[in-house]
Amino acid sequence: MGESGTSSEPSGLSAKEIRKRKRREPPPDPQPLPGLIDAHTHLAACGGRTREAVVDIVDHAERVGVGQVVTVADDMVDARWAVAAAHWDSRVFAAVGLHPTHAADLNDENRAELEEMVADDRVVAVGETGLDYYWTVHSDTCADPATQKDVFAWHIDLAKRSGKPLMIHNREADRDLLDVLAAEGSPETVIMHCFSGDAAIARECIDRGYLLSFAGTVSFVNAASLREAASLVPQDQLLVETDAPFLTPHPYRGQPNQSYCLPYTARALAQVRGDSAEQLAVALGANARRAYGLPLQ
């Protein structure tokens, strides 16, 4: 027994310490699955704050079949990192906007800067933007719902004016979010990032022509309703993403996520739908290229 009396590990670590250490370890490389594109990641949060670090991350992803990535901003600092990363490596593209929790940061100066960023050829989407009602009651700094709705409407307008896709963040705000989109008029391309709704919400999004992007959550043991929703989506309205460094797929939930982990989620999605993983990967990549206007490699 170790000193704690809870582990027989030679190191003397307790079971809790062993679990904590494991959570810091990145998952092993998956079997390669060619054709994939990571439709939503956060390179800066994954350590990609220099050209060399970004190249390392996307090199690792490319070795397992993930040829391109879209790195996404949460705030103005992240937006600047995202645009820089998209210029550091030709496999990287950016989405810029203010996460709904940061909606109160949208002032005249930030509006002007975001509009300038969206005009950049390496920026392929506006977002992530939307509504987040979870953090309104769990954080003292989260923007209130009224502010979130106003700023969401501004992002919708920016997407329409720029002709670029709108990348949606939605947490515990299904009805209000869809109502705002209906009232403002959706852009041509709407991407429901990390889709988390049930089958009824999925059907409404499908009927509106939105793309539904699934992250590692679709593989979680307790996500039966999400898997039901994923099984309903027409193949040409599907995307797959990591949302790295968050939402690492089962069985590595809680460990660090990066774009190289995307094949785990793609295979889980294929299993849910009864699709061939290899064929679905190619289709998912084609959908991302079409939605974001990405060049062929």
CSV table of N, CA, C and O in Angstrom, one decimal, residues 120-232:
chain,number,residue,atom,x,y,z
A,120,ASP,N,-10.7,39.9,-43.8
A,120,ASP,CA,-9.5,39.1,-44.1
A,120,ASP,C,-9.9,37.8,-44.8
A,120,ASP,O,-10.8,37.1,-44.4
A,121,ASP,N,-9.1,37.5,-45.9
A,121,ASP,CA,-9.4,36.3,-46.6
A,121,ASP,C,-9.2,35.0,-45.8
A,121,ASP,O,-9.8,34.0,-46.1
A,122,ARG,N,-8.4,35.1,-44.7
A,122,ARG,CA,-8.1,33.9,-43.9
A,122,ARG,C,-9.2,33.7,-42.8
A,122,ARG,O,-9.2,32.7,-42.1
A,123,VAL,N,-10.1,34.7,-42.7
A,123,VAL,CA,-11.2,34.5,-41.8
A,123,VAL,C,-12.4,34.0,-42.5
A,123,VAL,O,-12.9,34.6,-43.5
A,124,VAL,N,-12.9,32.8,-42.1
A,124,VAL,CA,-14.0,32.1,-42.9
A,124,VAL,C,-15.3,32.1,-42.2
A,124,VAL,O,-16.3,31.5,-42.8
A,125,ALA,N,-15.4,32.7,-41.0
A,125,ALA,CA,-16.7,32.7,-40.3
A,125,ALA,C,-16.8,33.8,-39.3
A,125,ALA,O,-15.7,34.3,-38.8
A,126,VAL,N,-18.0,34.1,-38.9
A,126,VAL,CA,-18.3,35.1,-37.9
A,126,VAL,C,-18.7,34.3,-36.6
A,126,VAL,O,-19.7,33.6,-36.7
A,127,GLY,N,-18.0,34.4,-35.5
A,127,GLY,CA,-18.3,33.7,-34.3
A,127,GLY,C,-17.1,33.2,-33.5
A,127,GLY,O,-16.0,33.6,-33.9
A,128,GLU,N,-17.3,32.6,-32.4
A,128,GLU,CA,-18.6,32.0,-32.1
A,128,GLU,C,-19.5,33.1,-31.3
A,128,GLU,O,-19.0,33.8,-30.5
A,129,THR,N,-20.7,33.1,-31.7
A,129,THR,CA,-21.7,34.0,-31.1
A,129,THR,C,-23.0,33.3,-30.9
A,129,THR,O,-23.2,32.2,-31.4
A,130,GLY,N,-23.8,33.9,-30.1
A,130,GLY,CA,-25.1,33.3,-29.8
A,130,GLY,C,-25.6,33.6,-28.4
A,130,GLY,O,-25.5,34.8,-28.0
A,131,LEU,N,-26.1,32.6,-27.7
A,131,LEU,CA,-26.7,32.8,-26.3
A,131,LEU,C,-26.1,31.8,-25.4
A,131,LEU,O,-26.1,30.6,-25.8
A,132,ASP,N,-25.8,32.1,-24.2
A,132,ASP,CA,-25.4,31.2,-23.2
A,132,ASP,C,-26.1,31.6,-21.8
A,132,ASP,O,-25.7,32.5,-21.2
A,133,TYR,N,-27.1,30.8,-21.5
A,133,TYR,CA,-27.8,31.1,-20.3
A,133,TYR,C,-27.3,30.3,-19.1
A,133,TYR,O,-27.6,30.6,-17.9
A,134,TYR,N,-26.4,29.4,-19.3
A,134,TYR,CA,-25.8,28.6,-18.2
A,134,TYR,C,-24.9,29.6,-17.4
A,134,TYR,O,-25.0,29.7,-16.1
A,135,TRP,N,-24.1,30.4,-18.1
A,135,TRP,CA,-23.1,31.2,-17.3
A,135,TRP,C,-23.8,32.5,-16.8
A,135,TRP,O,-23.2,33.1,-15.9
A,136,THR,N,-25.0,32.8,-17.2
A,136,THR,CA,-25.6,34.0,-16.6
A,136,THR,C,-25.9,33.7,-15.2
A,136,THR,O,-26.0,34.7,-14.4
A,137,VAL,N,-26.1,32.5,-14.7
A,137,VAL,CA,-26.4,32.2,-13.3
A,137,VAL,C,-25.2,31.5,-12.6
A,137,VAL,O,-25.3,31.2,-11.4
A,138,HIS,N,-24.1,31.3,-13.4
A,138,HIS,CA,-22.9,30.7,-12.7
A,138,HIS,C,-21.7,31.6,-12.8
A,138,HIS,O,-20.6,31.1,-12.4
A,139,SER,N,-21.8,32.8,-13.2
A,139,SER,CA,-20.7,33.7,-13.3
A,139,SER,C,-21.1,35.1,-13.1
A,139,SER,O,-22.2,35.6,-13.6
A,140,ASP,N,-20.4,35.8,-12.3
A,140,ASP,CA,-20.7,37.3,-12.0
A,140,ASP,C,-20.3,38.2,-13.2
A,140,ASP,O,-20.7,39.3,-13.2
A,141,THR,N,-19.5,37.7,-14.1
A,141,THR,CA,-18.9,38.5,-15.2
A,141,THR,C,-19.6,38.2,-16.5
A,141,THR,O,-19.3,38.9,-17.5
A,142,CYS,N,-20.5,37.3,-16.6
A,142,CYS,CA,-21.2,36.9,-17.9
A,142,CYS,C,-22.2,38.0,-18.2
A,142,CYS,O,-22.9,38.6,-17.4
A,143,ALA,N,-22.2,38.4,-19.5
A,143,ALA,CA,-23.2,39.3,-20.0
A,143,ALA,C,-24.6,38.8,-19.7
A,143,ALA,O,-24.9,37.6,-19.8
A,144,ASP,N,-25.5,39.8,-19.5
A,144,ASP,CA,-26.9,39.4,-19.2
A,144,ASP,C,-27.6,39.0,-20.5
A,144,ASP,O,-27.1,39.3,-21.6
A,145,PRO,N,-28.7,38.3,-20.4
A,145,PRO,CA,-29.4,37.8,-21.6
A,145,PRO,C,-29.8,38.9,-22.6
A,145,PRO,O,-29.7,38.7,-23.8
A,146,ALA,N,-30.2,40.1,-22.1
A,146,ALA,CA,-30.6,41.2,-23.1
A,146,ALA,C,-29.4,41.6,-23.9
A,146,ALA,O,-29.5,41.9,-25.1
A,147,THR,N,-28.3,41.8,-23.2
A,147,THR,CA,-27.0,42.2,-23.9
A,147,THR,C,-26.6,41.1,-24.9
A,147,THR,O,-26.2,41.4,-26.0
A,148,GLN,N,-26.7,39.9,-24.5
A,148,GLN,CA,-26.3,38.8,-25.4
A,148,GLN,C,-27.2,38.8,-26.6
A,148,GLN,O,-26.7,38.6,-27.7
A,149,LYS,N,-28.5,39.0,-26.5
A,149,LYS,CA,-29.4,39.1,-27.7
A,149,LYS,C,-29.0,40.2,-28.6
A,149,LYS,O,-29.0,40.0,-29.8
A,150,ASP,N,-28.7,41.4,-28.0
A,150,ASP,CA,-28.4,42.5,-28.9
A,150,ASP,C,-27.1,42.3,-29.6
A,150,ASP,O,-27.0,42.6,-30.9
A,151,VAL,N,-26.1,41.7,-29.0
A,151,VAL,CA,-24.8,41.5,-29.6
A,151,VAL,C,-24.9,40.3,-30.6
A,151,VAL,O,-24.2,40.4,-31.7
A,152,PHE,N,-25.7,39.3,-30.3
A,152,PHE,CA,-26.0,38.3,-31.2
A,152,PHE,C,-26.6,38.8,-32.5
A,152,PHE,O,-26.1,38.5,-33.6
A,153,ALA,N,-27.5,39.7,-32.4
A,153,ALA,CA,-28.1,40.3,-33.6
A,153,ALA,C,-27.1,41.1,-34.4
A,153,ALA,O,-27.1,41.0,-35.6
A,154,TRP,N,-26.2,41.7,-33.7
A,154,TRP,CA,-25.1,42.5,-34.5
A,154,TRP,C,-24.2,41.5,-35.3
A,154,TRP,O,-23.9,41.7,-36.4
A,155,HIS,N,-23.9,40.4,-34.6
A,155,HIS,CA,-23.1,39.4,-35.3
A,155,HIS,C,-23.8,38.8,-36.5
A,155,HIS,O,-23.2,38.5,-37.6
A,156,ILE,N,-25.1,38.5,-36.4
A,156,ILE,CA,-25.9,38.0,-37.5
A,156,ILE,C,-25.9,39.0,-38.6
A,156,ILE,O,-25.7,38.6,-39.8
A,157,ASP,N,-26.0,40.3,-38.4
A,157,ASP,CA,-25.9,41.3,-39.4
A,157,ASP,C,-24.6,41.3,-40.1
A,157,ASP,O,-24.4,41.4,-41.3
A,158,LEU,N,-23.5,41.2,-39.2
A,158,LEU,CA,-22.1,41.2,-39.8
A,158,LEU,C,-22.0,40.0,-40.7
A,158,LEU,O,-21.3,40.1,-41.8
A,159,ALA,N,-22.5,38.8,-40.3
A,159,ALA,CA,-22.3,37.6,-41.2
A,159,ALA,C,-23.1,37.9,-42.5
A,159,ALA,O,-22.5,37.5,-43.6
A,160,LYS,N,-24.2,38.5,-42.5
A,160,LYS,CA,-25.0,38.7,-43.7
A,160,LYS,C,-24.3,39.7,-44.6
A,160,LYS,O,-24.2,39.6,-45.8
A,161,ARG,N,-23.7,40.8,-44.0
A,161,ARG,CA,-23.0,41.8,-44.7
A,161,ARG,C,-21.7,41.3,-45.4
A,161,ARG,O,-21.4,41.7,-46.5
A,162,SER,N,-21.1,40.4,-44.7
A,162,SER,CA,-19.8,39.9,-45.1
A,162,SER,C,-19.9,38.7,-46.0
A,162,SER,O,-19.0,38.3,-46.8
A,163,GLY,N,-21.1,38.1,-46.0
A,163,GLY,CA,-21.3,36.8,-46.8
A,163,GLY,C,-20.6,35.6,-46.2
A,163,GLY,O,-20.4,34.6,-47.0
A,164,LYS,N,-20.2,35.7,-45.0
A,164,LYS,CA,-19.5,34.6,-44.4
A,164,LYS,C,-20.4,33.8,-43.4
A,164,LYS,O,-21.4,34.4,-42.9
A,165,PRO,N,-20.1,32.5,-43.1
A,165,PRO,CA,-21.0,31.7,-42.3
A,165,PRO,C,-21.1,32.3,-40.9
A,165,PRO,O,-20.1,33.0,-40.4
A,166,LEU,N,-22.2,32.0,-40.2
A,166,LEU,CA,-22.4,32.4,-38.8
A,166,LEU,C,-22.2,31.2,-37.9
A,166,LEU,O,-22.9,30.2,-38.1
A,167,MET,N,-21.2,31.3,-37.0
A,167,MET,CA,-20.9,30.1,-36.1
A,167,MET,C,-21.6,30.4,-34.8
A,167,MET,O,-21.3,31.3,-34.1
A,168,ILE,N,-22.5,29.5,-34.4
A,168,ILE,CA,-23.4,29.6,-33.3
A,168,ILE,C,-22.9,28.9,-32.0
A,168,ILE,O,-22.6,27.7,-32.1
A,169,HIS,N,-22.9,29.6,-30.9
A,169,HIS,CA,-22.7,29.0,-29.6
A,169,HIS,C,-24.1,29.0,-28.9
A,169,HIS,O,-24.7,30.1,-28.8
A,170,ASN,N,-24.5,27.9,-28.4
A,170,ASN,CA,-25.8,27.8,-27.7
A,170,ASN,C,-25.7,26.9,-26.5
A,170,ASN,O,-25.3,25.8,-26.6
A,171,ARG,N,-26.0,27.5,-25.3
A,171,ARG,CA,-26.0,26.7,-24.1
A,171,ARG,C,-27.2,27.1,-23.3
A,171,ARG,O,-27.4,28.2,-22.8
A,172,GLU,N,-28.1,26.1,-23.2
A,172,GLU,CA,-29.4,26.2,-22.4
A,172,GLU,C,-30.2,27.4,-22.9
A,172,GLU,O,-30.8,28.1,-22.1
A,173,ALA,N,-30.2,27.7,-24.2
A,173,ALA,CA,-31.0,28.8,-24.7
A,173,ALA,C,-31.7,28.5,-26.0
A,173,ALA,O,-31.9,29.4,-26.9
A,174,ASP,N,-32.0,27.2,-26.2
A,174,ASP,CA,-32.5,26.8,-27.5
A,174,ASP,C,-33.6,27.7,-28.1
A,174,ASP,O,-33.4,28.2,-29.3
A,175,ARG,N,-34.7,27.9,-27.4
A,175,ARG,CA,-35.8,28.6,-28.0
A,175,ARG,C,-35.5,30.0,-28.3
A,175,ARG,O,-35.8,30.5,-29.4
A,176,ASP,N,-34.9,30.7,-27.3
A,176,ASP,CA,-34.6,32.1,-27.5
A,176,ASP,C,-33.6,32.3,-28.7
A,176,ASP,O,-33.7,33.2,-29.5
A,177,LEU,N,-32.6,31.4,-28.8
A,177,LEU,CA,-31.6,31.5,-29.9
A,177,LEU,C,-32.3,31.3,-31.2
A,177,LEU,O,-32.0,32.1,-32.1
A,178,LEU,N,-33.1,30.3,-31.4
A,178,LEU,CA,-33.8,30.1,-32.7
A,178,LEU,C,-34.8,31.3,-33.0
A,178,LEU,O,-34.9,31.6,-34.1
A,179,ASP,N,-35.4,31.8,-31.9
A,179,ASP,CA,-36.3,32.9,-32.2
A,179,ASP,C,-35.5,34.2,-32.6
A,179,ASP,O,-36.0,34.9,-33.5
A,180,VAL,N,-34.3,34.5,-32.1
A,180,VAL,CA,-33.5,35.6,-32.5
A,180,VAL,C,-33.1,35.4,-34.0
A,180,VAL,O,-33.2,36.3,-34.8
A,181,LEU,N,-32.7,34.2,-34.3
A,181,LEU,CA,-32.3,34.0,-35.7
A,181,LEU,C,-33.5,34.2,-36.6
A,181,LEU,O,-33.3,34.7,-37.7
A,182,ALA,N,-34.6,33.7,-36.2
A,182,ALA,CA,-35.8,33.9,-37.1
A,182,ALA,C,-36.2,35.4,-37.2
A,182,ALA,O,-36.5,35.8,-38.3
A,183,ALA,N,-36.1,36.1,-36.1
A,183,ALA,CA,-36.5,37.5,-36.2
A,183,ALA,C,-35.5,38.3,-37.0
A,183,ALA,O,-35.9,39.2,-37.7
A,184,GLU,N,-34.2,38.0,-36.9
A,184,GLU,CA,-33.2,38.8,-37.6
A,184,GLU,C,-33.1,38.4,-39.0
A,184,GLU,O,-32.6,39.1,-39.9
A,185,GLY,N,-33.4,37.1,-39.3
A,185,GLY,CA,-33.2,36.6,-40.6
A,185,GLY,C,-31.8,35.9,-40.7
A,185,GLY,O,-30.8,36.6,-40.6
A,186,SER,N,-31.8,34.6,-40.9
A,186,SER,CA,-30.5,33.9,-40.9
A,186,SER,C,-29.6,34.2,-42.1
A,186,SER,O,-30.2,34.4,-43.2
A,187,PRO,N,-28.3,34.2,-41.9
A,187,PRO,CA,-27.4,34.3,-43.1
A,187,PRO,C,-27.6,33.0,-43.9
A,187,PRO,O,-28.2,32.1,-43.5
A,188,GLU,N,-27.0,33.0,-45.0
A,188,GLU,CA,-27.1,31.9,-45.9
A,188,GLU,C,-26.6,30.6,-45.3
A,188,GLU,O,-27.1,29.5,-45.4
A,189,THR,N,-25.5,30.7,-44.5
A,189,THR,CA,-24.9,29.5,-43.9
A,189,THR,C,-24.8,29.8,-42.4
A,189,THR,O,-24.2,30.7,-41.9
A,190,VAL,N,-25.5,28.9,-41.6
A,190,VAL,CA,-25.4,28.9,-40.2
A,190,VAL,C,-24.9,27.6,-39.7
A,190,VAL,O,-25.4,26.5,-40.1
A,191,ILE,N,-23.9,27.6,-38.8
A,191,ILE,CA,-23.3,26.4,-38.2
A,191,ILE,C,-23.6,26.4,-36.7
A,191,ILE,O,-23.2,27.3,-36.0
A,192,MET,N,-24.3,25.3,-36.3
A,192,MET,CA,-24.6,25.1,-34.9
A,192,MET,C,-23.4,24.4,-34.3
A,192,MET,O,-23.4,23.1,-34.3
A,193,HIS,N,-22.5,25.2,-33.8
A,193,HIS,CA,-21.3,24.6,-33.2
A,193,HIS,C,-21.6,23.8,-32.0
A,193,HIS,O,-22.5,24.1,-31.2
A,194,CYS,N,-20.9,22.6,-31.8
A,194,CYS,CA,-21.1,21.7,-30.7
A,194,CYS,C,-22.6,21.5,-30.4
A,194,CYS,O,-23.0,21.8,-29.3
A,195,PHE,N,-23.3,21.1,-31.4
A,195,PHE,CA,-24.7,20.9,-31.2
A,195,PHE,C,-25.1,20.1,-29.9
A,195,PHE,O,-24.5,19.1,-29.7
A,196,SER,N,-26.0,20.6,-29.2
A,196,SER,CA,-26.3,20.0,-27.9
A,196,SER,C,-27.8,19.8,-27.7
A,196,SER,O,-28.2,19.4,-26.6
A,197,GLY,N,-28.6,20.1,-28.7
A,197,GLY,CA,-30.0,20.0,-28.5
A,197,GLY,C,-30.6,18.5,-28.7
A,197,GLY,O,-29.8,17.6,-29.0
A,198,ASP,N,-31.9,18.4,-28.5
A,198,ASP,CA,-32.5,17.1,-28.6
A,198,ASP,C,-33.0,16.9,-30.0
A,198,ASP,O,-32.7,17.8,-30.9
A,199,ALA,N,-33.8,15.9,-30.3
A,199,ALA,CA,-34.2,15.6,-31.6
A,199,ALA,C,-35.1,16.6,-32.2
A,199,ALA,O,-35.0,17.0,-33.4
A,200,ALA,N,-36.0,17.2,-31.3
A,200,ALA,CA,-36.9,18.2,-31.8
A,200,ALA,C,-36.2,19.5,-32.3
A,200,ALA,O,-36.5,20.1,-33.3
A,201,ILE,N,-35.2,19.9,-31.5
A,201,ILE,CA,-34.4,21.1,-31.9
A,201,ILE,C,-33.5,20.8,-33.2
A,201,ILE,O,-33.4,21.6,-34.1
A,202,ALA,N,-33.0,19.5,-33.2
A,202,ALA,CA,-32.3,19.1,-34.4
A,202,ALA,C,-33.2,19.2,-35.7
A,202,ALA,O,-32.7,19.7,-36.7
A,203,ARG,N,-34.4,18.7,-35.6
A,203,ARG,CA,-35.3,18.8,-36.7
A,203,ARG,C,-35.6,20.2,-37.1
A,203,ARG,O,-35.6,20.5,-38.3
A,204,GLU,N,-35.8,21.1,-36.2
A,204,GLU,CA,-36.0,22.5,-36.5
A,204,GLU,C,-34.8,23.1,-37.3
A,204,GLU,O,-35.0,23.8,-38.3
A,205,CYS,N,-33.6,22.8,-36.7
A,205,CYS,CA,-32.4,23.3,-37.4
A,205,CYS,C,-32.2,22.7,-38.8
A,205,CYS,O,-31.8,23.4,-39.7
A,206,ILE,N,-32.5,21.5,-38.9
A,206,ILE,CA,-32.4,20.8,-40.2
A,206,ILE,C,-33.4,21.4,-41.2
A,206,ILE,O,-33.0,21.8,-42.3
A,207,ASP,N,-34.6,21.7,-40.8
A,207,ASP,CA,-35.6,22.3,-41.6
A,207,ASP,C,-35.2,23.7,-42.1
A,207,ASP,O,-35.6,24.1,-43.2
A,208,ARG,N,-34.5,24.4,-41.2
A,208,ARG,CA,-34.0,25.7,-41.6
A,208,ARG,C,-32.8,25.7,-42.5
A,208,ARG,O,-32.3,26.8,-42.9
A,209,GLY,N,-32.2,24.5,-42.7
A,209,GLY,CA,-31.0,24.4,-43.5
A,209,GLY,C,-29.7,24.6,-42.8
A,209,GLY,O,-28.7,24.8,-43.5
A,210,TYR,N,-29.7,24.6,-41.5
A,210,TYR,CA,-28.5,24.9,-40.7
A,210,TYR,C,-27.6,23.6,-40.8
A,210,TYR,O,-28.1,22.5,-41.0
A,211,LEU,N,-26.3,23.8,-40.6
A,211,LEU,CA,-25.4,22.7,-40.4
A,211,LEU,C,-25.2,22.5,-38.9
A,211,LEU,O,-25.1,23.4,-38.1
A,212,LEU,N,-25.2,21.2,-38.6
A,212,LEU,CA,-25.1,20.8,-37.2
A,212,LEU,C,-23.7,20.2,-37.0
A,212,LEU,O,-23.4,19.2,-37.7
A,213,SER,N,-22.9,20.7,-36.1
A,213,SER,CA,-21.5,20.3,-35.9
A,213,SER,C,-21.5,19.5,-34.5
A,213,SER,O,-21.9,20.1,-33.5
A,214,PHE,N,-20.9,18.3,-34.6
A,214,PHE,CA,-20.9,17.5,-33.4
A,214,PHE,C,-19.5,17.4,-32.9
A,214,PHE,O,-18.5,17.2,-33.6
A,215,ALA,N,-19.4,17.5,-31.5
A,215,ALA,CA,-18.1,17.4,-30.8
A,215,ALA,C,-18.0,16.1,-30.1
A,215,ALA,O,-18.9,15.2,-30.2
A,216,GLY,N,-17.0,16.0,-29.2
A,216,GLY,CA,-16.8,14.7,-28.4
A,216,GLY,C,-18.0,14.3,-27.6
A,216,GLY,O,-18.1,13.2,-27.1
A,217,THR,N,-18.9,15.3,-27.3
A,217,THR,CA,-20.0,15.0,-26.4
A,217,THR,C,-20.9,13.9,-27.0
A,217,THR,O,-21.6,13.2,-26.3
A,218,VAL,N,-20.9,13.8,-28.3
A,218,VAL,CA,-21.8,12.7,-28.9
A,218,VAL,C,-21.3,11.3,-28.5
A,218,VAL,O,-22.1,10.4,-28.6
A,219,SER,N,-20.1,11.2,-28.0
A,219,SER,CA,-19.6,9.9,-27.6
A,219,SER,C,-19.7,9.7,-26.1
A,219,SER,O,-19.4,8.6,-25.6
A,220,PHE,N,-20.2,10.7,-25.3
A,220,PHE,CA,-20.3,10.6,-23.9
A,220,PHE,C,-21.4,9.5,-23.5
A,220,PHE,O,-22.4,9.4,-24.2
A,221,VAL,N,-21.1,8.8,-22.5
A,221,VAL,CA,-22.0,7.7,-22.0
A,221,VAL,C,-23.4,8.2,-21.8
A,221,VAL,O,-24.4,7.6,-22.1
A,222,ASN,N,-23.5,9.5,-21.2
A,222,ASN,CA,-24.8,10.0,-20.8
A,222,ASN,C,-25.5,10.9,-21.9
A,222,ASN,O,-26.4,11.7,-21.6
A,223,ALA,N,-25.1,10.7,-23.1
A,223,ALA,CA,-25.6,11.6,-24.2
A,223,ALA,C,-26.5,10.9,-25.2
A,223,ALA,O,-26.5,11.1,-26.4
A,224,ALA,N,-27.5,10.1,-24.7
A,224,ALA,CA,-28.4,9.3,-25.5
A,224,ALA,C,-29.2,10.2,-26.4
A,224,ALA,O,-29.4,10.0,-27.6
A,225,SER,N,-29.7,11.3,-25.8
A,225,SER,CA,-30.6,12.2,-26.6
A,225,SER,C,-29.8,12.9,-27.7
A,225,SER,O,-30.3,13.2,-28.8
A,226,LEU,N,-28.6,13.2,-27.5
A,226,LEU,CA,-27.7,13.8,-28.5
A,226,LEU,C,-27.4,12.9,-29.6
A,226,LEU,O,-27.4,13.2,-30.8
A,227,ARG,N,-27.2,11.6,-29.3
A,227,ARG,CA,-27.0,10.6,-30.3
A,227,ARG,C,-28.2,10.4,-31.2
A,227,ARG,O,-28.1,10.2,-32.4
A,228,GLU,N,-29.4,10.5,-30.5
A,228,GLU,CA,-30.6,10.4,-31.3
A,228,GLU,C,-30.7,11.6,-32.3
A,228,GLU,O,-31.1,11.4,-33.5
A,229,ALA,N,-30.3,12.8,-31.9
A,229,ALA,CA,-30.4,13.9,-32.7
A,229,ALA,C,-29.4,13.7,-33.9
A,229,ALA,O,-29.7,14.0,-35.1
A,230,ALA,N,-28.2,13.2,-33.6
A,230,ALA,CA,-27.1,13.1,-34.6
A,230,ALA,C,-27.6,12.1,-35.7
A,230,ALA,O,-27.2,12.2,-36.8
A,231,SER,N,-28.4,11.1,-35.3
A,231,SER,CA,-28.8,10.1,-36.3
A,231,SER,C,-29.8,10.7,-37.3
A,231,SER,O,-30.1,10.1,-38.3
A,232,LEU,N,-30.4,11.8,-36.9
A,232,LEU,CA,-31.4,12.4,-37.8
A,232,LEU,C,-30.9,13.3,-38.9
A,232,LEU,O,-31.6,13.6,-39.9
